[in-house]
Amino acid sequence: MKADSDGTHPDMEHWGKIAESTFWGFLGCELESLSEKKVVVSIDIKPHHLNLIGILHGGVHATLIDSAMGLIAMIARPQDNVVTSNLSINYLAPTETGRVIVTAELIHSSRKMITTQSFARTEKGDLCAFGTGTFRVINKPV
């Protein structure tokens, strides 16, 4: 699928609407931009996103990173379904307030596997986590 003239993916609005009623929407994640080269998602940190020591819960980072990478994998293979088969996350610095912005891009694509990478940054640009993901390509039934 090709991006619109403004660089956004044609499924961005549709996927955003579907996501509102899923775990993604429950957390308050937002789809900022979607193109064939890069996906950007974000979240405004709320008290319920924090862990017991008052920093953003690692599961929130994992959700954002996995979701952003999953979207870029979906864009790479629109005719197929993709599922996460491996997720690796490195947590670098705590964050407690503000907005976290996650970017994801494709690293490699083969017939049955897609590899991606993602970076989570504060709104000031500080890197707080990064990850890689491998996605299994599952052919859609005809």
Short mmCIF file of C-alpha atoms in Angstrom, two decimals:
data_model
loop_
_atom_site.label_atom_id
_atom_site.label_comp_id
_atom_site.label_asym_id
_atom_site.label_seq_id
_atom_site.Cartn_x
_atom_site.Cartn_y
_atom_site.Cartn_z
CA MET A 1 0.00 0.00 0.00
CA LYS A 2 1.28 3.39 -0.91
CA ALA A 3 1.26 6.43 1.34
CA ASP A 4 -1.05 9.35 0.59
CA SER A 5 0.45 12.51 -0.92
CA ASP A 6 0.95 13.93 2.59
CA GLY A 7 3.09 10.90 3.52
CA THR A 8 0.54 9.19 5.73
CA HIS A 9 -0.58 5.63 5.23
CA PRO A 10 -4.12 5.22 3.84
CA ASP A 11 -5.10 2.82 6.68
CA MET A 12 -4.03 5.18 9.50
CA GLU A 13 -7.51 6.49 10.33
CA HIS A 14 -9.11 3.03 10.01
CA TRP A 15 -6.52 1.33 12.25
CA GLY A 16 -6.74 4.19 14.75
CA LYS A 17 -10.51 3.69 15.07
CA ILE A 18 -10.21 -0.08 15.50
CA ALA A 19 -7.48 0.35 18.14
CA GLU A 20 -9.68 2.59 20.32
CA SER A 21 -11.65 -0.42 21.60
CA THR A 22 -8.61 -2.62 22.26
CA PHE A 23 -5.92 -2.77 24.97
CA TRP A 24 -4.16 -0.01 23.02
CA GLY A 25 -7.12 2.32 23.54
CA PHE A 26 -7.54 1.27 27.16
CA LEU A 27 -3.99 2.46 27.87
CA GLY A 28 -4.54 5.73 26.01
CA CYS A 29 -2.03 5.13 23.21
CA GLU A 30 -2.15 7.41 20.18
CA LEU A 31 -1.17 6.80 16.58
CA GLU A 32 0.79 9.91 15.58
CA SER A 33 1.93 8.98 12.07
CA LEU A 34 2.04 5.96 9.83
CA SER A 35 4.02 5.64 6.61
CA GLU A 36 5.81 2.90 4.71
CA LYS A 37 9.12 3.95 6.30
CA LYS A 38 8.21 4.86 9.89
CA VAL A 39 5.49 4.54 12.52
CA VAL A 40 5.18 6.98 15.42
CA VAL A 41 2.99 6.27 18.47
CA SER A 42 2.75 8.06 21.79
CA ILE A 43 1.18 8.14 25.23
CA ASP A 44 0.60 10.85 27.80
CA ILE A 45 1.79 9.40 31.11
CA LYS A 46 -1.01 9.21 33.70
CA PRO A 47 -0.80 7.99 37.31
CA HIS A 48 -2.23 4.56 36.37
CA HIS A 49 0.72 4.03 33.95
CA LEU A 50 3.25 4.14 36.79
CA ASN A 51 4.69 1.23 38.74
CA LEU A 52 5.06 1.02 42.52
CA ILE A 53 8.19 3.19 42.57
CA GLY A 54 6.54 5.97 40.58
CA ILE A 55 8.06 5.52 37.12
CA LEU A 56 6.48 4.45 33.83
CA HIS A 57 5.72 0.73 34.05
CA GLY A 58 7.88 -1.43 31.79
CA GLY A 59 4.75 -3.06 30.41
CA VAL A 60 3.63 0.30 29.02
CA HIS A 61 6.97 0.67 27.26
CA ALA A 62 6.65 -2.90 25.97
CA THR A 63 3.13 -2.30 24.69
CA LEU A 64 4.09 0.86 22.84
CA ILE A 65 7.26 -0.63 21.37
CA ASP A 66 5.60 -3.90 20.32
CA SER A 67 2.59 -2.11 18.86
CA ALA A 68 4.65 0.38 16.85
CA MET A 69 6.82 -2.40 15.45
CA GLY A 70 3.73 -4.51 14.71
CA LEU A 71 2.24 -1.67 12.70
CA ILE A 72 5.35 -1.26 10.57
CA ALA A 73 5.35 -5.05 10.00
CA MET A 74 1.67 -4.86 8.94
CA ILE A 75 2.52 -2.12 6.46
CA ALA A 76 5.35 -4.22 5.02
CA ARG A 77 3.00 -7.18 4.45
CA PRO A 78 -0.55 -5.84 3.93
CA GLN A 79 -1.72 -9.05 2.24
CA ASP A 80 -0.77 -11.18 5.30
CA ASN A 81 -1.24 -11.27 9.05
CA VAL A 82 1.81 -10.79 11.26
CA VAL A 83 2.30 -11.82 14.89
CA THR A 84 5.11 -11.09 17.33
CA SER A 85 7.42 -14.07 17.68
CA ASN A 86 10.22 -12.33 19.59
CA LEU A 87 10.38 -9.06 21.51
CA SER A 88 13.54 -7.68 23.09
CA ILE A 89 13.48 -4.47 25.12
CA ASN A 90 16.25 -2.52 26.82
CA TYR A 91 15.20 -0.03 29.50
CA LEU A 92 17.67 2.84 29.75
CA ALA A 93 16.24 5.66 31.85
CA PRO A 94 13.14 6.15 33.99
CA THR A 95 10.43 8.63 33.15
CA GLU A 96 7.58 9.74 35.38
CA THR A 97 5.62 12.48 33.65
CA GLY A 98 4.93 13.96 30.25
CA ARG A 99 4.69 12.20 26.92
CA VAL A 100 6.56 9.20 25.56
CA ILE A 101 6.99 9.01 21.79
CA VAL A 102 7.93 5.75 20.09
CA THR A 103 9.24 5.41 16.54
CA ALA A 104 9.54 2.12 14.70
CA GLU A 105 11.09 1.10 11.41
CA LEU A 106 11.64 -2.02 9.35
CA ILE A 107 15.08 -3.64 9.46
CA HIS A 108 14.59 -6.76 7.33
CA SER A 109 11.82 -8.68 5.62
CA SER A 110 11.87 -12.22 4.26
CA ARG A 111 9.16 -14.58 3.06
CA LYS A 112 8.10 -15.66 6.57
CA MET A 113 9.81 -13.24 9.00
CA ILE A 114 10.03 -9.48 9.52
CA THR A 115 12.56 -7.77 11.81
CA THR A 116 11.96 -4.29 13.19
CA GLN A 117 13.45 -1.81 15.67
CA SER A 118 11.92 0.86 17.86
CA PHE A 119 13.00 3.74 20.11
CA ALA A 120 11.03 5.26 23.01
CA ARG A 121 11.91 8.85 23.89
CA THR A 122 10.59 11.50 26.22
CA GLU A 123 9.09 14.60 24.66
CA LYS A 124 12.47 16.28 25.29
CA GLY A 125 14.15 13.61 23.13
CA ASP A 126 15.80 11.58 25.91
CA LEU A 127 16.03 7.87 25.05
CA CYS A 128 14.29 5.82 27.76
CA ALA A 129 13.96 2.41 26.05
CA PHE A 130 14.54 0.66 22.74
CA GLY A 131 13.68 -2.69 21.31
CA THR A 132 13.77 -5.11 18.44
CA GLY A 133 11.03 -7.38 17.30
CA THR A 134 10.63 -10.35 15.02
CA PHE A 135 7.25 -10.98 13.46
CA ARG A 136 6.04 -14.21 11.90
CA VAL A 137 4.18 -13.82 8.62
CA ILE A 138 0.98 -15.84 8.53
CA ASN A 139 -0.82 -16.04 5.21
CA LYS A 140 -4.44 -14.93 5.35
CA PRO A 141 -6.91 -17.61 4.31
CA VAL A 142 -8.23 -17.19 0.77
#
